[in-house]
Amino acid sequence: MFWLVESFFSVQGEGRYAGMPSYFLRTGGCNLHCPGFGASYETEGQRRRGCDTWFAVDRAFQSQWQAIEDAPSLLEGLDREFERIGYRPDVVITGGEPLLYASDETFYEVVRGLVDRGIRVTFETNATIAPDFERFGAYASCIFALSVKLSNSGEARQRRLASDVLKRIAAESREYFLKFTVDRELIESGRAEEEIAEIRSILPEAEIYCMPVGESRRTLWHNDRAVFDFCLEHGYRYSDRLHIRIFDMTQGV
């Protein structure tokens, strides 16, 4: 069984496949919280801070999530959606942290079913958990967007950086790339350059995408020019966040 927060058809807003029509499956739960990203929300009478998908991270919202216990039913529902769309788009499995469920039989059956249908599957992951590629072979046919968190996430280094996981995914997966969430303050302090260089030394062949911190258009505007200039200076790829530019803080897009 795994928790599904939402599913929707949209355009990939970030990273290597930005602009591609994609069907998103957002899982619930995460092993990180990332209070440093500063998205503010209220639950259980408290004001909390976290990442921009706090509704999929904070288990205070679990009553709103859907328990998936039957992979064939979910796959049949996706087949109907793809028939309605008129083609099979990419599928992006995001969260939360989807690889919390990497060894769950129901979750894996969904992934294998998508791969068997010839669908390009991308995992958006914080890269602290590696699938068992030998036991669950379909993961080797997937793409991994490795969104390793930097110090601006507010998470301790030992929690957010797992070099063995990065190496394992790079060695076993069909395709991977690094995607960092960067803000103006991290750049101006010099830490962005240092921290990305450290991770690049672990995966020297990886493409690197940097995108601005922001859960809203307003916060994107605060950081985007600094990140844009940072990419020009260091030869990284700039990734915007198209869904936020277009829909602002709306969920399910």
XYZ file of C-alpha atoms in Angstrom:
253
model
C 0.000 0.000 0.000
C 1.148 3.527 -0.696
C -0.342 6.980 -0.253
C -1.399 9.018 -3.283
C -1.986 12.734 -2.665
C -3.084 13.757 -6.146
C -2.889 12.819 -9.825
C -3.241 15.235 -12.706
C -2.337 15.967 -16.321
C -0.128 18.978 -16.900
C 3.166 20.089 -18.409
C 6.465 19.254 -16.742
C 7.606 22.543 -15.247
C 11.197 21.781 -14.267
C 14.430 20.145 -15.314
C 15.466 18.320 -18.471
C 11.948 17.658 -19.724
C 10.402 21.039 -18.937
C 7.527 21.697 -21.303
C 6.684 18.033 -21.927
C 3.031 17.023 -21.426
C 3.119 14.763 -18.391
C 0.777 12.906 -16.082
C 1.742 13.383 -12.444
C 1.337 10.966 -9.555
C 2.146 12.675 -6.254
C 2.802 10.385 -3.313
C 2.419 11.294 0.348
C 5.125 11.378 2.976
C 8.761 12.414 2.972
C 11.885 11.696 5.003
C 12.823 15.402 4.851
C 10.840 18.512 5.747
C 13.005 21.372 4.420
C 11.811 24.232 6.656
C 14.443 26.490 5.138
C 12.475 26.823 1.912
C 10.018 28.898 3.875
C 6.634 27.932 2.422
C 4.206 28.878 5.189
C 1.023 26.949 5.972
C -1.307 26.307 8.877
C -2.443 22.972 10.287
C -3.666 21.726 13.656
C -3.814 25.325 14.854
C -0.110 25.878 14.188
C 1.788 27.921 11.626
C 4.482 25.746 10.034
C 7.150 26.160 7.399
C 8.390 23.662 4.836
C 8.779 22.947 1.152
C 6.306 24.060 -1.506
C 4.556 20.660 -1.434
C 3.958 20.730 2.336
C 0.500 19.192 1.771
C 2.245 16.022 0.540
C 5.000 16.038 3.171
C 3.314 16.835 6.469
C 1.401 13.781 7.687
C -1.063 16.079 9.410
C -2.744 16.059 5.984
C -2.782 12.255 5.664
C -6.573 12.116 6.084
C -6.783 13.823 2.689
C -4.520 11.272 0.973
C -5.750 8.158 -0.821
C -4.488 4.701 0.180
C -3.582 2.723 -2.953
C -3.827 -1.013 -2.331
C -4.804 -2.235 -5.800
C -2.274 -1.548 -8.572
C -4.420 -2.965 -11.432
C -7.258 -0.576 -10.600
C -4.919 2.419 -10.623
C -3.361 1.310 -13.902
C -6.778 0.780 -15.477
C -7.758 4.281 -14.375
C -4.599 5.671 -15.959
C -5.343 3.794 -19.193
C -8.744 5.482 -19.302
C -7.136 8.855 -18.679
C -4.631 8.306 -21.475
C -7.430 7.261 -23.820
C -9.254 10.471 -22.947
C -6.080 12.504 -23.527
C -5.545 10.771 -26.862
C -1.972 9.596 -26.298
C 0.310 8.313 -23.560
C 2.179 11.218 -21.996
C 5.227 10.961 -19.796
C 4.452 9.948 -16.222
C 6.189 11.834 -13.422
C 6.142 10.246 -9.958
C 6.807 12.913 -7.371
C 6.004 13.728 -3.778
C 6.748 14.067 -0.966
C 9.406 11.477 -1.538
C 8.145 8.689 -3.828
C 11.066 6.343 -3.194
C 9.851 5.826 0.363
C 7.688 3.211 -1.375
C 10.382 1.758 -3.633
C 10.087 -1.698 -2.022
C 6.306 -1.658 -1.708
C 4.804 -4.346 -3.962
C 1.765 -2.291 -4.961
C 3.851 0.748 -5.798
C 6.305 -1.316 -7.811
C 3.503 -3.027 -9.715
C 2.297 0.405 -10.828
C 5.805 1.399 -11.937
C 6.328 -1.890 -13.768
C 2.935 -1.559 -15.455
C 3.823 1.899 -16.738
C 7.232 0.757 -17.981
C 5.661 -2.279 -19.684
C 3.303 0.092 -21.513
C 6.312 1.877 -22.998
C 5.714 5.040 -20.982
C 8.661 7.228 -20.045
C 8.658 7.404 -16.227
C 10.545 10.025 -14.239
C 11.035 9.991 -10.482
C 11.471 13.329 -8.770
C 13.439 12.384 -5.683
C 15.576 13.982 -2.992
C 18.127 11.218 -3.714
C 18.488 9.904 -0.182
C 16.865 6.520 -0.958
C 17.949 4.113 -3.704
C 15.665 1.414 -5.106
C 16.799 -2.196 -5.099
C 17.499 -2.351 -8.831
C 18.292 -6.077 -8.722
C 15.057 -7.110 -7.027
C 12.865 -4.534 -8.780
C 14.225 -4.400 -12.296
C 11.762 -1.915 -13.801
C 13.421 0.931 -11.921
C 16.417 0.567 -14.222
C 14.187 1.720 -17.102
C 13.215 4.943 -15.330
C 14.640 8.457 -15.258
C 15.724 9.997 -11.957
C 15.625 13.747 -11.367
C 18.008 13.944 -8.417
C 16.846 16.971 -6.443
C 19.576 16.910 -3.832
C 18.867 19.463 -1.139
C 21.378 22.176 -0.269
C 21.877 23.922 3.065
C 19.144 26.470 2.268
C 16.666 23.612 2.786
C 17.319 23.795 6.514
C 18.166 20.090 6.615
C 21.421 18.832 8.157
C 24.044 17.697 5.652
C 24.013 14.093 6.881
C 20.262 13.903 6.213
C 20.200 15.510 2.783
C 23.360 14.195 1.102
C 23.843 10.444 0.479
C 26.762 9.888 -1.878
C 26.251 6.105 -2.005
C 22.640 6.598 -3.124
C 23.691 9.042 -5.844
C 26.303 6.631 -7.180
C 23.903 3.685 -7.116
C 21.170 5.495 -9.026
C 23.659 6.875 -11.542
C 25.083 3.405 -12.159
C 21.791 1.526 -12.461
C 19.187 3.869 -13.935
C 18.351 4.544 -17.556
C 18.969 8.270 -17.142
C 19.575 10.799 -14.387
C 20.336 14.463 -13.826
C 20.885 16.792 -10.878
C 18.384 19.528 -10.039
C 19.049 22.086 -7.304
C 16.719 24.614 -5.690
C 18.750 27.772 -5.177
C 18.021 31.203 -3.715
C 19.724 34.556 -3.902
C 21.025 34.403 -0.338
C 22.723 31.028 -0.883
C 24.437 32.371 -4.000
C 25.583 35.597 -2.354
C 27.049 33.666 0.598
C 29.166 31.520 -1.732
C 27.655 28.322 -0.344
C 25.756 27.484 -3.539
C 28.981 27.229 -5.517
C 30.717 25.181 -2.817
C 27.859 22.760 -2.162
C 27.068 22.089 -5.816
C 30.775 21.541 -6.526
C 30.879 18.919 -3.766
C 27.942 17.043 -5.249
C 29.327 17.411 -8.756
C 32.508 15.685 -7.578
C 30.360 12.645 -6.716
C 28.633 12.592 -10.129
C 31.033 14.438 -12.461
C 29.139 13.407 -15.622
C 25.731 14.644 -14.452
C 23.889 17.497 -16.125
C 23.147 20.192 -13.553
C 19.952 22.251 -13.494
C 19.459 25.112 -11.055
C 16.038 26.585 -10.377
C 14.922 29.410 -8.095
C 13.392 28.780 -4.692
C 9.740 29.764 -4.667
C 6.280 28.429 -3.930
C 4.710 31.480 -5.611
C 5.378 33.921 -8.437
C 6.415 36.500 -5.864
C 9.145 34.349 -4.332
C 10.333 33.188 -7.752
C 10.786 36.815 -8.781
C 12.881 37.361 -5.653
C 15.380 34.667 -6.711
C 15.197 34.060 -10.456
C 17.632 36.702 -11.730
C 20.304 35.679 -9.227
C 19.942 32.009 -10.216
C 19.956 32.940 -13.910
C 23.249 34.840 -13.500
C 24.677 32.036 -11.344
C 24.042 29.542 -14.148
C 25.731 31.816 -16.690
C 28.770 32.158 -14.441
C 29.219 28.437 -13.783
C 27.904 26.812 -16.953
C 24.860 25.201 -15.358
C 21.454 24.845 -16.993
C 18.794 27.236 -15.774
C 15.447 25.608 -15.009
C 12.431 27.779 -14.478
C 9.299 26.522 -12.657
C 6.683 26.817 -15.370
C 3.723 25.574 -13.351
C 4.285 28.288 -10.723
C 4.783 30.993 -13.354
C 1.479 30.059 -14.978
C -0.705 28.977 -12.062
C 1.002 30.647 -9.069
C 0.116 28.696 -5.877
C -2.644 26.507 -7.338
C -2.325 22.769 -6.543
C -2.933 19.970 -9.019
C -1.278 21.624 -12.001
